[in-house]
Amino acid sequence: MNFSELAARSYVPYSGLKQVCIVRGRSGTIYGGVRIENLSYPLSISRFQSALFNCLAAGDSPEAIILPDNPSHNELHEYWTKEYGCEIETDPGTEFTLYNPLISGLNNEADILKKLRELCDSAVTPNSDFQVSALLETSEGLIPGVNVECSSWELGLCAERVAISRAFSSGCTDFGDMYVSAPKSEYVSPCGGCRQVLFEHLPNSRIILDQNDNRRMSVKTTQLLPYHFGGEVLRKSNS
Ligand code: THU
């Protein structure tokens, strides 16, 4: 694939800025990253977060970030290259095959929950040592996410948002329900920021919360966020 095909996977209805990049992991695998905006702008995921956390959540480490254009200062590229000791390369013509995080073949809830708990081992939690995992149903299979923390607390992402970001960069947009687990907590429930993001992408889904006493709670996204922030006036396009 190439950068213009990857750009079609970005979600930028508020700016139209189809920013994308790829990360080459030390294993040689290529991870895609796309800009994913939110109606509440500060909840938007940058192309750097999207690609780097796709790589880190797979247990790989970033070696190079490859962009089709030059990064601008507001993308904090110097922070990201320093954080992971990786290089930036600009090569609009590059062709690549992307890593695919999809998990297929899990059909019953017991198997999904087992996988969900195992996934926590991939969380990147140097600050909190608190692991969270998420599995997002799509028409093609389950997309996994774990929380990824970095030296700047504000720039890490929750497991739910890593799953959504990976789904977009993998070209999956047909979302179903989401499973979430946080085995170190007596109680798991998505944070307020994630609720707003879930509301935007999974308005008709259920969120299945894996409480660690083996109870499961299933709630509708709309139940999680009554009086959500709305406002179609901000939307400029369907992209
Ligand atoms: N976290 C999640 O992954 N999901 C949530 O809904 C709440 C919090 C993560 C973020 C951070 O890595 C750690 O838990 C502590 O806040």
XYZ file of N, CA and C and ligand atoms in Angstrom:
733
model
N 0.839 -1.185 0.000
C 0.000 0.000 0.000
C 0.877 1.238 0.000
N 0.271 2.410 -0.192
C 1.051 3.652 -0.189
C 0.363 4.692 0.709
N 0.999 5.856 0.845
C 0.479 6.855 1.783
C -0.907 7.377 1.403
N -1.206 7.475 0.096
C -2.546 8.010 -0.200
C -3.633 6.999 0.136
N -3.336 5.705 0.026
C -4.324 4.693 0.452
C -4.494 4.735 1.977
N -3.393 4.922 2.691
C -3.474 4.999 4.158
C -4.253 6.254 4.580
N -4.052 7.351 3.838
C -4.728 8.617 4.170
C -6.244 8.475 4.139
N -6.734 7.579 3.284
C -8.190 7.373 3.182
C -8.742 6.766 4.468
N -7.884 6.239 5.321
C -8.332 5.633 6.582
C -8.374 6.629 7.741
N -7.892 7.847 7.505
C -7.910 8.824 8.601
C -9.356 9.252 8.871
N -9.585 9.798 10.043
C -10.935 10.256 10.413
C -10.794 11.729 10.791
N -11.069 12.594 9.829
C -10.790 14.011 10.027
C -11.968 14.897 9.605
N -13.166 14.622 10.140
C -14.322 15.398 9.688
C -14.312 16.853 10.157
N -13.404 17.217 11.047
C -13.422 18.592 11.586
C -12.363 19.493 10.959
N -11.311 18.882 10.380
C -10.258 19.716 9.779
C -9.979 19.344 8.332
N -10.254 18.103 7.966
C -9.894 17.641 6.624
C -8.409 17.310 6.482
N -7.636 17.408 7.572
C -6.189 17.152 7.522
C -5.903 15.648 7.583
N -5.736 15.037 6.430
C -5.583 13.569 6.400
C -4.144 13.172 6.705
N -3.713 13.416 7.925
C -2.314 13.137 8.265
C -2.091 11.658 8.577
N -1.029 11.120 8.009
C -0.694 9.704 8.237
C 0.816 9.539 8.347
N 1.233 8.457 8.946
C 2.648 8.088 8.943
C 2.746 6.591 9.163
N 3.948 6.074 9.007
C 4.183 4.675 9.368
C 5.381 4.630 10.304
N 5.418 3.606 11.133
C 6.558 3.386 12.016
C 7.174 2.050 11.632
N 8.494 2.061 11.481
C 9.195 0.788 11.283
C 9.705 0.329 12.643
N 9.256 -0.841 13.039
C 9.702 -1.376 14.318
C 11.073 -2.016 14.176
N 11.734 -2.249 15.319
C 13.070 -2.881 15.266
C 12.997 -4.289 14.686
N 11.789 -4.888 14.717
C 11.601 -6.223 14.120
C 11.531 -6.146 12.593
N 11.405 -4.920 12.049
C 11.250 -4.760 10.599
C 9.791 -4.594 10.179
N 8.866 -4.851 11.106
C 7.431 -4.718 10.797
C 7.059 -3.239 10.645
N 6.090 -2.974 9.774
C 5.623 -1.605 9.528
C 4.228 -1.413 10.142
N 4.088 -0.363 10.958
C 2.824 -0.075 11.649
C 2.242 1.225 11.108
N 0.949 1.204 10.780
C 0.297 2.391 10.241
C -0.255 3.278 11.339
N -0.299 4.566 11.051
C -0.898 5.524 11.980
C -1.655 6.583 11.220
N -2.870 6.874 11.665
C -3.684 7.902 10.999
C -4.225 8.874 12.047
N -4.450 10.083 11.618
C -5.035 11.091 12.507
C -6.516 10.757 12.720
N -6.942 10.758 13.967
C -8.345 10.457 14.292
C -8.864 11.575 15.179
N -9.708 12.402 14.585
C -10.195 13.565 15.341
C -11.399 13.212 16.187
N -11.673 14.067 17.138
C -12.877 13.944 17.959
C -13.584 15.289 17.973
N -14.887 15.200 18.098
C -15.709 16.412 18.195
C -15.177 17.319 19.312
N -14.723 16.707 20.393
C -14.010 17.451 21.423
C -12.537 17.421 21.010
N -12.068 18.470 20.378
C -10.753 18.462 19.710
C -9.606 17.900 20.560
N -9.533 18.244 21.852
C -8.372 17.749 22.623
C -8.332 16.231 22.775
N -9.409 15.539 22.422
C -9.400 14.074 22.501
C -8.916 13.430 21.194
N -8.517 14.250 20.253
C -8.046 13.721 18.962
C -6.722 12.973 19.139
N -6.521 11.978 18.278
C -5.316 11.138 18.316
C -4.450 11.535 17.121
N -3.184 11.846 17.382
C -2.321 12.286 16.275
C -1.787 11.080 15.498
N -1.279 11.359 14.307
C -0.711 10.260 13.504
C 0.471 9.609 14.212
N 1.217 10.417 14.989
C 2.378 9.864 15.705
C 1.925 8.901 16.803
N 0.949 9.349 17.607
C 0.431 8.448 18.655
C -0.100 7.168 18.027
N -0.877 7.335 16.961
C -1.538 6.207 16.329
C -0.514 5.159 15.857
N 0.525 5.589 15.150
C 1.498 4.627 14.605
C 2.431 4.096 15.697
N 2.913 4.987 16.563
C 3.865 4.554 17.597
C 3.214 3.584 18.577
N 1.963 3.873 18.976
C 1.315 3.014 19.970
C 0.846 1.701 19.338
N 0.578 1.731 18.046
C 0.279 0.504 17.306
C 1.497 -0.431 17.410
N 2.673 0.142 17.238
C 3.939 -0.609 17.313
C 4.195 -1.102 18.749
N 4.082 -0.189 19.717
C 4.396 -0.547 21.111
C 3.409 -1.574 21.664
N 2.136 -1.448 21.295
C 1.120 -2.392 21.788
C 1.344 -3.787 21.206
N 2.107 -3.855 20.109
C 2.430 -5.163 19.518
C 3.703 -5.742 20.137
N 4.281 -5.030 21.096
C 5.476 -5.524 21.772
C 6.766 -5.219 21.008
N 6.655 -4.370 20.001
C 7.823 -4.002 19.185
C 8.336 -2.640 19.670
N 9.517 -2.222 19.209
C 9.946 -0.858 19.555
C 10.253 -0.071 18.291
N 9.889 1.214 18.311
C 10.003 2.033 17.092
C 11.462 2.314 16.725
N 11.778 2.133 15.445
C 13.134 2.412 14.962
C 13.134 3.671 14.101
N 12.077 3.835 13.293
C 11.980 5.021 12.427
C 10.517 5.386 12.214
N 10.291 6.705 12.070
C 8.946 7.191 11.728
C 9.052 7.730 10.309
N 8.234 7.214 9.419
C 8.310 7.631 8.009
C 7.039 8.390 7.651
N 7.227 9.593 7.101
C 6.116 10.492 6.804
C 6.084 10.811 5.316
N 4.892 11.108 4.788
C 4.837 11.536 3.394
C 5.168 13.022 3.232
N 5.191 13.759 4.339
C 5.430 15.207 4.289
C 6.225 15.605 5.527
N 6.650 16.856 5.577
C 7.415 17.276 6.749
C 6.486 17.504 7.939
N 6.893 17.075 9.133
C 6.037 17.300 10.299
C 6.060 18.770 10.695
N 4.963 19.241 11.278
C 4.997 20.618 11.762
C 5.197 20.606 13.277
N 5.621 21.738 13.818
C 6.071 21.770 15.217
C 4.957 21.345 16.182
N 3.682 21.590 15.791
C 2.578 21.246 16.702
C 2.360 19.738 16.818
N 3.081 18.966 16.027
C 2.955 17.500 16.114
C 3.939 16.906 17.115
N 4.753 17.754 17.730
C 5.684 17.311 18.779
C 6.637 16.231 18.282
N 7.054 16.300 17.025
C 7.881 15.209 16.481
C 9.210 15.075 17.206
N 9.711 16.219 17.733
C 10.992 16.118 18.448
C 10.825 15.338 19.746
N 9.665 15.541 20.375
C 9.380 14.759 21.587
C 9.375 13.270 21.244
N 8.654 12.892 20.202
C 8.486 11.468 19.881
C 9.800 10.814 19.463
N 10.614 11.527 18.685
C 11.874 10.899 18.243
C 12.817 10.714 19.437
N 12.810 11.690 20.346
C 13.667 11.583 21.527
C 13.162 10.482 22.464
N 11.857 10.427 22.621
C 11.237 9.454 23.536
C 11.658 8.025 23.187
N 11.660 7.718 21.887
C 11.930 6.332 21.487
C 13.276 6.169 20.781
N 14.057 7.243 20.748
C 15.382 7.160 20.119
C 15.282 6.731 18.666
N 14.266 7.260 17.955
C 14.113 6.838 16.554
C 14.272 8.022 15.601
N 14.475 7.693 14.355
C 14.715 8.689 13.304
C 13.414 9.072 12.620
N 13.413 10.271 11.996
C 12.292 10.644 11.114
C 12.787 10.603 9.672
N 12.024 9.977 8.809
C 12.360 9.973 7.388
C 11.156 10.520 6.622
N 11.421 11.311 5.589
C 10.318 11.792 4.746
C 10.452 11.138 3.375
N 9.446 10.364 3.001
C 9.502 9.645 1.719
C 8.076 9.409 1.215
N 7.533 10.399 0.474
C 6.132 10.283 0.046
C 5.857 9.091 -0.862
N 6.881 8.562 -1.521
C 6.655 7.498 -2.514
C 6.789 6.099 -1.949
N 7.014 5.974 -0.654
C 7.301 4.645 -0.116
C 6.094 3.709 -0.236
N 6.374 2.444 -0.500
C 5.333 1.398 -0.574
C 5.580 0.467 0.601
N 4.508 -0.013 1.200
C 4.701 -0.833 2.405
C 3.565 -1.831 2.584
N 3.823 -2.831 3.417
C 2.802 -3.785 3.839
C 2.632 -3.584 5.326
N 1.397 -3.314 5.747
C 1.165 -2.973 7.156
C 0.929 -4.190 8.038
N 1.403 -4.075 9.256
C 1.073 -5.023 10.323
C -0.448 -5.021 10.507
N -1.011 -6.207 10.724
C -2.455 -6.302 10.923
C -2.739 -6.863 12.322
N -3.316 -6.049 13.212
C -3.536 -6.514 14.590
C -4.753 -7.413 14.777
N -5.536 -7.633 13.708
C -6.802 -8.378 13.826
C -6.635 -9.755 14.463
N -7.567 -10.097 15.341
C -7.608 -11.444 15.922
C -8.895 -12.077 15.396
N -8.754 -13.221 14.728
C -9.983 -13.852 14.244
C -10.145 -15.224 14.883
N -11.313 -15.788 14.751
C -11.555 -17.152 15.220
C -12.039 -17.257 16.664
N -12.267 -16.133 17.333
C -12.815 -16.212 18.697
C -14.314 -15.957 18.620
N -15.100 -16.991 18.853
C -16.537 -16.838 18.624
C -17.373 -16.822 19.888
N -16.873 -17.404 20.973
C -17.719 -17.361 22.167
C -17.116 -16.443 23.226
N -17.997 -15.979 24.112
C -17.593 -14.951 25.065
C -16.485 -15.430 26.003
N -16.508 -16.702 26.369
C -15.467 -17.209 27.281
C -14.084 -17.061 26.636
N -13.979 -17.395 25.353
C -12.683 -17.282 24.658
C -12.271 -15.814 24.513
N -13.254 -14.958 24.260
C -12.945 -13.526 24.101
C -12.413 -12.968 25.431
N -13.055 -13.337 26.532
C -12.629 -12.814 27.838
C -11.256 -13.357 28.237
N -10.983 -14.594 27.863
C -9.662 -15.179 28.156
C -8.584 -14.380 27.406
N -8.862 -14.132 26.134
C -7.925 -13.367 25.305
C -7.742 -11.951 25.867
N -8.855 -11.374 26.302
C -8.840 -10.005 26.837
C -7.889 -9.905 28.036
N -7.974 -10.873 28.920
C -7.108 -10.841 30.106
C -5.645 -11.093 29.740
N -5.433 -11.998 28.781
C -4.043 -12.280 28.349
C -3.405 -11.028 27.734
N -4.238 -10.273 27.048
C -3.775 -9.079 26.343
C -3.120 -8.065 27.282
N -3.537 -8.066 28.530
C -2.990 -7.104 29.500
C -1.475 -7.197 29.614
N -0.912 -8.371 29.294
C 0.550 -8.522 29.360
C 1.249 -7.612 28.352
N 0.514 -7.143 27.333
C 1.133 -6.269 26.323
C 1.011 -4.787 26.665
N 0.318 -4.459 27.757
C 0.166 -3.035 28.109
C 1.540 -2.434 28.403
N 1.691 -1.143 28.080
C 2.969 -0.448 28.290
C 2.732 0.569 29.406
N 3.084 0.196 30.629
C 2.654 0.978 31.793
C 3.815 1.335 32.733
N 4.852 2.023 32.208
C 5.986 2.372 33.073
C 5.600 3.320 34.214
N 4.525 4.087 34.036
C 4.153 5.062 35.077
C 3.204 4.477 36.108
N 2.212 3.743 35.664
C 1.143 3.318 36.576
C 1.240 1.861 37.013
N 1.864 1.030 36.248
C 1.817 -0.420 36.457
C 0.365 -0.899 36.591
N -0.511 -0.238 35.855
C -1.947 -0.556 35.891
C -2.361 -0.897 34.463
N -2.610 -2.171 34.208
C -2.836 -2.619 32.836
C -4.334 -2.655 32.501
N -4.639 -2.185 31.312
C -6.018 -2.208 30.809
C -5.977 -2.808 29.402
N -6.970 -3.628 29.082
C -7.027 -4.173 27.715
C -8.427 -3.966 27.152
N -8.491 -3.933 25.832
C -9.781 -3.754 25.155
C -9.782 -4.606 23.892
N -10.946 -5.141 23.549
C -11.115 -5.850 22.279
C -12.329 -5.247 21.595
N -12.116 -4.758 20.399
C -13.181 -4.099 19.646
C -13.657 -5.029 18.528
N -14.938 -5.338 18.538
C -15.502 -6.171 17.471
C -15.600 -5.357 16.183
N -15.154 -5.957 15.089
C -15.376 -5.347 13.772
C -15.881 -6.466 12.869
N -16.347 -6.101 11.680
C -16.877 -7.144 10.796
C -15.784 -8.125 10.392
N -14.508 -7.729 10.558
C -13.421 -8.614 10.132
C -12.800 -9.428 11.258
N -13.169 -9.114 12.498
C -12.571 -9.807 13.644
C -12.421 -8.826 14.798
N -11.600 -9.211 15.777
C -11.431 -8.362 16.962
C -10.138 -7.553 16.866
N -10.232 -6.281 17.176
C -9.031 -5.435 17.192
C -8.635 -5.229 18.656
N -7.402 -5.610 19.017
C -6.974 -5.461 20.399
C -6.368 -4.084 20.693
N -6.541 -3.658 21.941
C -5.887 -2.421 22.391
C -5.434 -2.597 23.826
N -4.336 -1.947 24.182
C -3.881 -1.905 25.580
C -3.505 -0.471 25.885
N -3.443 -0.122 27.161
C -3.012 1.243 27.465
C -1.515 1.380 27.228
N -1.140 2.520 26.668
C 0.273 2.802 26.380
C 0.625 4.133 27.035
N 1.592 4.082 27.931
C 2.040 5.295 28.631
C 3.407 5.698 28.107
N 3.697 7.000 28.185
C 5.023 7.478 27.814
C 5.462 8.500 28.862
N 6.645 9.090 28.686
C 7.194 9.944 29.749
C 6.266 11.139 30.016
N 5.578 11.612 28.993
C 4.600 12.676 29.180
C 3.237 12.019 29.460
N 2.752 12.142 30.660
C 1.491 11.482 31.022
C 0.364 11.858 30.070
N 0.366 13.105 29.652
C -0.743 13.629 28.846
C -0.796 13.003 27.452
N 0.317 12.435 27.001
C 0.362 11.939 25.629
C 0.141 10.433 25.519
N -0.047 9.753 26.635
C -0.371 8.330 26.577
C -1.812 8.149 26.129
N -2.191 6.910 25.867
C -3.587 6.647 25.474
C -4.140 5.452 26.246
N -5.411 5.512 26.546
C -6.114 4.411 27.203
C -6.269 3.243 26.216
N -6.490 2.057 26.781
C -6.647 0.850 25.957
C -7.787 0.991 24.945
N -8.882 1.600 25.371
C -10.055 1.732 24.500
C -9.692 2.557 23.261
N -8.917 3.633 23.480
C -8.570 4.511 22.363
C -7.482 3.899 21.480
N -6.604 3.090 22.069
C -5.602 2.399 21.243
C -6.321 1.406 20.321
N -7.352 0.735 20.835
C -8.105 -0.203 19.988
C -8.779 0.552 18.839
N -9.387 1.680 19.137
C -10.072 2.453 18.085
C -9.057 2.971 17.064
N -7.939 3.459 17.552
C -6.913 3.988 16.661
C -6.368 2.882 15.739
N -6.128 1.701 16.331
C -5.640 0.586 15.507
C -6.679 0.141 14.488
N -7.944 0.207 14.867
C -8.994 -0.191 13.932
C -8.981 0.734 12.716
N -8.924 2.041 12.952
C -8.902 2.981 11.819
C -7.665 2.748 10.954
N -6.496 2.618 11.587
C -5.295 2.499 10.753
C -5.244 1.154 10.036
N -6.047 0.188 10.505
C -6.111 -1.102 9.798
C -7.209 -1.112 8.741
N -7.947 -0.027 8.634
C -8.982 0.056 7.598
C -10.311 -0.539 8.019
N -10.477 -0.849 9.326
C -11.759 -1.382 9.802
C -12.595 -0.230 10.351
N -13.816 -0.114 9.874
C -14.652 0.967 10.402
C -16.019 0.459 10.824
N -16.262 -0.799 10.582
C -17.582 -1.350 10.876
C -17.539 -1.935 12.301
N -17.808 -1.089 13.288
C -17.568 -1.472 14.672
C -18.784 -2.095 15.338
N -18.529 -3.078 16.222
C -19.578 -3.686 17.040
C -19.393 -3.299 18.492
N -19.389 -4.300 19.364
C -19.243 -4.035 20.799
C -17.764 -3.980 21.185
N -17.518 -3.485 22.400
C -16.138 -3.459 22.899
C -16.075 -4.115 24.276
N -15.049 -4.940 24.480
C -14.798 -5.589 25.769
C -13.640 -4.860 26.455
N -13.756 -4.649 27.762
C -12.680 -3.945 28.491
C -12.379 -4.673 29.795
N -11.090 -4.780 30.115
C -10.673 -5.441 31.355
C -9.553 -4.643 32.021
N -9.528 -4.642 33.335
C -8.437 -4.009 34.101
C -8.238 -4.861 35.351
N -7.491 -5.948 35.230
C -7.443 -6.959 36.293
C -6.949 -6.450 37.644
N -6.173 -5.352 37.665
C -5.673 -4.883 38.967
C -6.681 -4.028 39.719
N -7.786 -3.719 39.077
C -8.774 -2.865 39.723
C -9.948 -3.732 40.182
N -10.569 -3.361 41.266
C -11.735 -4.124 41.712
C -12.944 -3.822 40.818
N -12.804 -2.776 39.982
C -13.933 -2.314 39.197
C -13.398 -1.670 37.931
N -13.937 -2.010 36.769
C -13.454 -1.374 35.535
C -14.587 -0.629 34.844
N -14.261 0.558 34.358
C -15.235 1.380 33.643
C -14.456 2.425 32.844
N -14.797 2.648 31.587
C -14.023 3.602 30.775
C -14.026 5.014 31.356
N -12.914 5.699 31.216
C -12.805 7.079 31.725
C -13.704 8.008 30.898
N -13.886 9.202 31.385
C -14.766 10.168 30.709
C -14.314 10.483 29.300
N -13.001 10.646 29.102
C -12.482 10.947 27.765
C -12.808 9.819 26.798
N -12.586 8.589 27.240
C -12.891 7.440 26.371
C -14.383 7.373 26.072
N -15.206 7.708 27.043
C -16.664 7.655 26.803
C -17.058 8.574 25.650
N -16.450 9.751 25.596
C -16.758 10.686 24.513
C -16.293 10.107 23.166
N -15.126 9.463 23.177
C -14.590 8.873 21.939
C -15.435 7.661 21.533
N -15.810 6.842 22.515
C -16.657 5.672 22.220
C -17.996 6.140 21.668
N -18.512 7.197 22.237
C -19.809 7.711 21.791
C -19.741 8.115 20.314
N -18.612 8.696 19.918
C -18.502 9.162 18.530
C -18.406 7.998 17.531
N -17.702 6.928 17.918
C -17.483 5.843 16.950
C -18.371 4.626 17.154
N -18.873 4.429 18.364
C -19.683 3.244 18.655
C -21.013 3.644 19.295
N -21.768 4.534 18.681
C -22.968 5.048 19.355
C -24.037 3.990 19.611
N -24.005 2.900 18.839
C -25.054 1.876 18.994
C -24.525 0.587 19.616
N -23.353 0.660 20.199
C -22.716 -0.567 20.714
C -22.949 -0.732 22.202
N -22.537 -1.905 22.670
C -22.495 -2.168 24.106
C -21.035 -2.264 24.511
N -20.753 -1.871 25.741
C -19.403 -2.003 26.278
C -19.495 -3.081 27.357
N -18.724 -4.132 27.187
C -18.779 -5.254 28.120
C -17.593 -5.138 29.066
N -17.904 -4.935 30.332
C -16.864 -4.668 31.330
C -16.600 -5.940 32.120
N -15.350 -6.373 32.064
C -14.952 -7.637 32.678
C -14.503 -7.360 34.113
N -15.439 -7.461 35.035
C -15.086 -7.224 36.442
C -14.321 -8.434 36.954
N -13.310 -8.215 37.784
C -12.417 -9.339 38.053
C -12.928 -10.354 39.079
N -14.143 -10.174 39.554
C -14.744 -11.258 40.335
C -15.562 -12.155 39.401
N -15.241 -12.043 38.089
C -15.883 -12.849 37.051
C -17.314 -12.434 36.730
N -17.749 -11.324 37.285
C -19.042 -10.792 36.853
C -18.785 -9.999 35.583
N -19.798 -9.879 34.757
C -19.659 -9.042 33.574
C -20.775 -8.024 33.581
N -20.427 -6.825 33.191
C -21.438 -5.786 33.122
C -21.504 -5.358 31.666
N -22.691 -5.269 31.121
C -22.808 -4.839 29.737
C -23.659 -3.581 29.714
N -23.075 -2.505 29.233
C -23.816 -1.232 29.189
C -23.776 -0.652 27.788
N -24.811 0.078 27.453
C -24.821 0.738 26.148
C -23.930 1.977 26.252
N -23.273 2.323 25.135
C -22.442 3.533 25.103
C -23.263 4.754 25.543
N -24.506 4.783 25.114
C -25.357 5.934 25.447
C -25.648 5.992 26.953
N -25.687 4.810 27.596
C -25.901 4.812 29.059
C -24.660 5.335 29.775
N -23.494 5.075 29.171
C -22.244 5.514 29.798
C -22.085 7.026 29.760
N -22.693 7.645 28.748
C -22.457 9.087 28.609
C -23.735 9.869 28.296
N -24.608 9.978 29.293
C -25.770 10.833 29.070
C -25.297 12.290 28.980
N -26.020 13.109 28.289
C -25.643 14.531 28.128
C -24.256 14.674 27.506
N -23.936 13.783 26.528
C -22.632 13.855 25.877
C -22.467 15.182 25.154
N -21.217 15.533 24.889
C -20.944 16.732 24.108
C -21.293 16.445 22.651
N -22.150 17.261 22.070
C -22.554 17.064 20.686
C -22.397 18.369 19.921
N -22.800 18.400 18.689
C -22.729 19.639 17.916
C -22.272 19.373 16.511
N -23.199 18.981 15.659
C -22.873 18.678 14.265
C -22.319 19.900 13.534
N -22.528 21.075 14.113
C -22.055 22.297 13.462
C -20.539 22.273 13.250
N -19.825 21.488 14.078
C -18.369 21.417 13.960
C -17.916 20.549 12.786
N -18.824 19.663 12.350
C -18.446 18.705 11.310
C -18.396 19.377 9.945
N -17.236 19.242 9.262
C -17.086 19.902 7.971
C -17.262 18.927 6.801
N -17.034 17.637 7.069
C -17.161 16.662 5.988
C -17.477 15.297 6.573
N -17.683 14.311 5.696
C -17.954 12.945 6.162
C -16.681 12.109 6.278
N -15.523 12.722 6.000
C -14.296 11.911 5.971
C -13.818 11.581 7.363
N -6.766 3.707 31.485
C -7.305 3.008 30.437
O -6.580 2.362 29.685
N -8.652 3.061 30.246
C -9.517 3.776 31.023
O -10.702 3.842 30.722
C -9.014 4.443 32.225
C -7.543 4.519 32.384
C -5.292 3.662 31.678
C -4.609 4.938 31.297
C -3.336 4.855 32.118
O -2.384 4.125 31.378
C -3.727 4.081 33.351
O -4.971 3.437 33.035
C -3.921 4.935 34.586
O -4.708 6.028 34.318
